[in-house]
Coordinates of C-alpha atoms in Angstrom, one line a residue:
X262 CA 77.6 61.4 74.3
X263 CA 75.3 58.4 74.3
X264 CA 74.5 56.3 77.3
X265 CA 76.6 53.2 76.7
X266 CA 78.1 50.4 78.7
X267 CA 81.9 50.3 79.1
X268 CA 83.1 49.3 75.6
X269 CA 80.1 49.8 73.4
X270 CA 79.2 53.0 71.6
X271 CA 75.8 51.6 70.8
X272 CA 72.7 52.5 72.8
X273 CA 70.5 49.4 73.1
X274 CA 66.7 49.9 73.4
X275 CA 64.0 48.0 75.3
X276 CA 60.5 47.9 73.7
X277 CA 57.5 48.7 75.8
X278 CA 57.4 46.0 78.4
X279 CA 59.2 43.5 80.6
X280 CA 59.4 39.8 80.7
X281 CA 60.4 39.2 84.3
X282 CA 60.4 42.6 86.0
X283 CA 57.2 43.3 88.0
X284 CA 56.6 46.5 86.0
X285 CA 53.2 46.6 84.3
X286 CA 51.4 49.0 82.1
X287 CA 47.6 49.1 82.4
X288 CA 45.0 49.3 79.7
X289 CA 41.2 48.9 79.3
X290 CA 38.8 48.1 76.5
X291 CA 36.2 50.1 74.6
X292 CA 33.5 47.7 75.8
X293 CA 34.4 48.0 79.5
X294 CA 34.7 51.8 79.2
X295 CA 31.5 52.4 77.3
X296 CA 29.5 50.3 79.8
X297 CA 30.4 52.8 82.6
X298 CA 28.8 56.1 83.4
X299 CA 31.1 58.8 81.9
X300 CA 32.2 60.3 85.2
X301 CA 33.2 56.8 86.5
X302 CA 34.8 56.0 83.2
X303 CA 37.0 59.1 83.4
X304 CA 37.9 58.3 87.0
X305 CA 39.1 54.9 85.9
X306 CA 41.0 56.3 82.9
X307 CA 42.7 58.8 85.2
X308 CA 43.8 56.0 87.5
X309 CA 45.2 54.0 84.6
X310 CA 47.1 57.0 83.2
X311 CA 48.5 57.8 86.7
X312 CA 49.6 54.2 87.1
X313 CA 51.2 54.1 83.7
X314 CA 53.2 57.3 84.5
X315 CA 54.4 55.6 87.6
X316 CA 55.3 52.4 85.6
X317 CA 57.1 54.6 83.1
X318 CA 59.2 56.1 85.9
X319 CA 60.0 52.6 87.1
X320 CA 60.9 51.5 83.6
X321 CA 63.3 54.4 83.2
X322 CA 64.9 53.7 86.6
X323 CA 65.4 50.0 85.5
X324 CA 67.0 51.1 82.3
X325 CA 69.3 53.5 84.1
X326 CA 70.3 50.7 86.6
X327 CA 71.0 48.2 83.8
X328 CA 72.7 50.6 81.3
X329 CA 69.8 50.2 78.8
X330 CA 70.0 53.5 76.8
X331 CA 66.5 53.7 75.2
X332 CA 62.9 52.8 76.2
X333 CA 60.0 52.5 73.7
X334 CA 56.8 53.8 75.3
X335 CA 53.6 51.8 74.6
X336 CA 51.2 53.6 72.3
X337 CA 48.4 53.0 74.9
X338 CA 50.2 54.8 77.7
X339 CA 47.1 57.0 77.9
X340 CA 44.4 54.3 77.3
X341 CA 41.7 55.1 74.7
X342 CA 43.0 58.6 74.4
X343 CA 41.9 59.2 70.7
X344 CA 39.0 56.8 70.6
X345 CA 36.0 58.6 68.9
X346 CA 33.6 57.7 71.7
X347 CA 35.7 57.0 74.7
X348 CA 38.5 59.5 74.1
X349 CA 39.3 62.5 76.3
X350 CA 41.5 65.5 76.9
X351 CA 43.7 65.6 79.9
X352 CA 41.7 68.4 81.4
X353 CA 38.7 66.1 81.4
X354 CA 40.4 63.7 83.8
X355 CA 40.3 64.1 87.6
X356 CA 43.7 65.5 88.5
X357 CA 44.6 65.6 84.8
X358 CA 47.3 68.4 85.1
X359 CA 48.9 66.4 88.0
X360 CA 49.1 63.3 85.7
X361 CA 50.7 65.4 83.0
X362 CA 53.2 66.6 85.5
X363 CA 54.1 63.0 86.4
X364 CA 54.9 62.3 82.7
X365 CA 56.9 65.5 82.5
X366 CA 58.9 64.3 85.5
X367 CA 59.6 61.1 83.6
X368 CA 61.0 63.3 80.8
X369 CA 63.2 65.2 83.2
X370 CA 64.5 61.9 84.6
X371 CA 65.2 60.6 81.1
X372 CA 67.1 63.7 80.2
X373 CA 69.1 63.8 83.3
X374 CA 70.1 60.1 83.0
X375 CA 70.6 60.2 79.2
X376 CA 67.8 57.6 78.4
X377 CA 66.3 58.0 75.0
X378 CA 62.5 57.5 74.7
X379 CA 60.4 56.9 71.6
X380 CA 57.1 55.8 70.3
X381 CA 56.0 53.3 67.6
X382 CA 52.3 53.8 66.9
X383 CA 50.1 50.8 66.1
X384 CA 49.5 49.4 62.7
X385 CA 46.2 51.3 62.2
X386 CA 48.2 54.5 61.8
X387 CA 48.4 54.7 58.0
X388 CA 49.3 58.2 56.7
X389 CA 48.8 57.3 53.0
X390 CA 45.5 55.5 53.2
X391 CA 43.1 56.4 50.4
X392 CA 40.3 56.6 53.0
X393 CA 40.1 60.0 54.6
X394 CA 38.7 58.7 57.8
X395 CA 41.7 56.5 58.3
X396 CA 44.1 59.4 57.6
X397 CA 42.2 61.7 60.0
X398 CA 42.4 59.0 62.7
X399 CA 46.0 58.4 62.0
X400 CA 46.8 62.2 62.3
X401 CA 44.9 62.3 65.6
X402 CA 47.0 59.4 66.9
X403 CA 50.3 60.9 65.8
X404 CA 49.4 64.2 67.4
X405 CA 48.5 62.5 70.7
X406 CA 51.7 60.5 70.8
X407 CA 53.7 63.6 69.8
X408 CA 52.2 65.5 72.7
X409 CA 53.1 62.8 75.2
X410 CA 56.5 62.6 73.5
X411 CA 57.0 66.3 74.3
X412 CA 56.2 65.6 77.9
X413 CA 58.6 62.7 78.2
X414 CA 61.5 64.1 76.1
X415 CA 61.0 61.6 73.2
X416 CA 62.5 62.5 69.9
X417 CA 61.1 59.7 67.7
X418 CA 57.5 58.7 66.7
X419 CA 58.1 56.0 64.2
X420 CA 55.6 54.5 61.7
X421 CA 55.7 52.3 58.6
X422 CA 55.2 53.5 55.1
X423 CA 51.7 52.2 54.9
X424 CA 50.0 50.5 52.0
X425 CA 51.1 50.5 48.3
X426 CA 47.5 50.5 47.0
X427 CA 48.7 49.2 43.6
X428 CA 51.0 52.2 43.0
X429 CA 53.9 52.8 45.4
X430 CA 54.9 56.1 43.8
X431 CA 51.4 57.5 44.2
X432 CA 51.1 56.1 47.7
X433 CA 54.3 57.7 48.8
X434 CA 53.2 61.0 47.2
X435 CA 50.1 60.8 49.4
X436 CA 52.3 60.1 52.4
X437 CA 54.2 63.3 51.8
X438 CA 51.0 65.3 51.2
X439 CA 49.5 64.1 54.5
X440 CA 52.7 64.6 56.4
X441 CA 52.3 68.3 55.8
X442 CA 49.0 68.2 57.7
X443 CA 50.8 67.3 60.9
X444 CA 51.8 69.9 63.5
X445 CA 55.4 71.0 63.7
X446 CA 55.6 69.0 67.0
X447 CA 54.6 65.8 65.2
X448 CA 56.6 66.5 62.0
X449 CA 59.8 67.1 63.9
X450 CA 59.5 63.6 65.6
X451 CA 58.1 61.5 62.8
X452 CA 60.3 58.8 61.3
X453 CA 59.5 56.0 58.8
X454 CA 60.7 52.4 58.8
X455 CA 61.1 49.8 56.1
X456 CA 58.9 46.8 56.6
X457 CA 58.8 43.2 55.6
X458 CA 55.8 43.2 53.2
X459 CA 55.7 46.4 51.2
X460 CA 58.3 49.1 51.5
X461 CA 62.1 48.4 51.1
X462 CA 64.7 50.9 52.1
X463 CA 65.2 51.9 48.4
X464 CA 61.5 53.0 48.3
X465 CA 61.7 55.1 51.4
X466 CA 65.1 56.8 51.2
X467 CA 63.9 59.2 48.4
X468 CA 60.8 60.0 50.5
X469 CA 63.0 60.7 53.5
X470 CA 65.2 63.1 51.5
X471 CA 62.2 64.8 50.0
X472 CA 60.3 65.7 53.1
X473 CA 63.2 65.7 55.5
X474 CA 62.4 62.8 57.9
X475 CA 64.8 60.0 59.1
X476 CA 64.7 56.4 58.1
X477 CA 64.6 53.9 61.0
X478 CA 66.5 51.1 59.3
X479 CA 65.2 47.6 60.3
X480 CA 67.8 45.1 59.3
X481 CA 65.5 42.1 60.0
X482 CA 62.8 43.5 57.7
X483 CA 65.4 44.3 55.0
X484 CA 66.6 40.7 55.1
X485 CA 63.0 39.4 54.8
X486 CA 62.2 41.9 52.0
X487 CA 65.5 42.7 50.3
X488 CA 66.3 45.3 47.6
X489 CA 69.5 45.9 45.7
X490 CA 71.1 47.5 48.7
X491 CA 73.4 45.5 51.0
X492 CA 73.0 45.9 54.7
X493 CA 76.1 48.1 54.7
X494 CA 74.8 50.3 51.9
X495 CA 71.4 50.7 53.5
X496 CA 73.0 51.5 56.8
X497 CA 75.1 54.3 55.3
X498 CA 72.2 55.8 53.3
X499 CA 69.9 55.6 56.4
X500 CA 72.5 57.4 58.5
X501 CA 72.5 60.3 56.1
X502 CA 68.8 60.9 56.8
X503 CA 69.3 61.7 60.5
X504 CA 69.8 65.1 62.1
X505 CA 70.2 63.5 65.5
X506 CA 71.3 60.2 66.9
X507 CA 70.2 57.5 64.4
X508 CA 67.8 54.7 65.5
X509 CA 67.8 51.3 64.0
X510 CA 66.0 48.0 64.7
X511 CA 67.3 44.5 65.1
X512 CA 65.5 41.1 65.4
X513 CA 66.3 37.4 64.8
X514 CA 64.0 34.9 63.1
X515 CA 62.1 32.6 65.4
X516 CA 62.8 29.4 63.3
X517 CA 66.0 30.6 61.6
X518 CA 66.4 32.1 58.2
X519 CA 65.5 28.9 56.4
X520 CA 62.3 28.5 58.5
X521 CA 58.8 28.9 57.0
X522 CA 58.2 32.4 58.4
X523 CA 61.5 34.3 58.9
X524 CA 59.6 37.5 59.7
X525 CA 58.5 36.1 63.1
X526 CA 60.7 37.3 66.0
X527 CA 62.8 35.1 68.2
X528 CA 62.9 35.5 72.0
X529 CA 66.6 36.6 71.7
X530 CA 69.0 38.1 69.2
X531 CA 71.5 35.9 67.4
X532 CA 74.7 37.8 67.6
X533 CA 75.4 36.9 63.9
X534 CA 72.3 38.9 62.9
X535 CA 73.7 42.1 64.4
X536 CA 75.4 43.9 61.6
X537 CA 79.1 44.3 62.0
X538 CA 78.9 47.7 60.3
X539 CA 76.8 49.0 63.2
X540 CA 79.5 48.4 65.8
X541 CA 81.6 51.3 66.9
X542 CA 78.9 53.8 65.9
X543 CA 77.0 56.1 68.1
X544 CA 73.4 55.0 67.4
X545 CA 70.4 53.6 69.1
X546 CA 69.4 50.0 68.3
X547 CA 66.0 48.9 69.5
X548 CA 65.9 45.2 70.3
X549 CA 62.7 43.7 69.0
X550 CA 62.6 40.3 70.8
X551 CA 60.0 38.5 72.8
X552 CA 62.3 38.1 75.9
X553 CA 62.3 41.9 76.3
X554 CA 64.8 43.1 78.9
X555 CA 66.4 39.7 79.1
X556 CA 67.1 39.8 75.3
X557 CA 68.6 43.3 75.6
X558 CA 70.9 42.3 78.5
X559 CA 72.0 39.1 76.7
X560 CA 72.8 41.0 73.5
X561 CA 74.7 43.6 75.5
X562 CA 76.8 40.9 77.1
X563 CA 77.4 39.3 73.7
X564 CA 78.5 42.6 72.0
X565 CA 80.7 43.4 75.0
X566 CA 82.5 40.1 74.6
X567 CA 82.8 40.6 70.9
X568 CA 84.3 44.0 71.4
X569 CA 86.6 43.2 74.3

């Protein structure tokens, strides 16, 4: 049974950070790290990782207190983890095993309080790139995030389809080929999402069926880059790709659907943009809005009123 508020079956998700809450995740830069002596750099990275584990625990506690059923974890939760010069293994860090334990405790808390966690790697993760060095780096990033996902009980590591490179069919074949290079831990969590520039749901659904991964259906992207499927049809077909609770995305356009760039996200979600066909289902809907927790809470109130 999903974590829902009183009359909603939908689990709403908060993405990565807060607007008003004093919960902050820490990061650092390659420049700052590379200018430090390695021992000092590792000490700093250990401190940042520990603080981020503590911030994640606070985030999960906030979600539990406010009936927010999902939290997306920032890809840089372990800063610079896979960087070719500054990267590290957890055993390299002072008190590395203790830091891992803190993340595992977050996973235990999430499991006990029915809070779903997930990851959405950065745009440089392109599994179908024609450049081997990009694919190699992408695989390393997916393996890192899947390892942390295992610690924190996350069941989704979601990426976009990548580039088309002049031939979508060949590009998706390459995606499937490189997918098989991932570990079982990464393959079991990987999902793919339709985007607003290249891959429509109709492109990705056959890939999902072929290699057995779920489609994270983004209704906003679909409205920006439509295909022949209606929102209702795409929803139904996306649901069929899931072997666990489905996860979708919702956003509203910053300047309205008639504005110059409807792909840009608004601070909040316009209730009219939330598909009626999603209501009454047990699924996770991540709220991609600039007002973060305030947007999630406002949408929750709006849906509650609509369903009361």
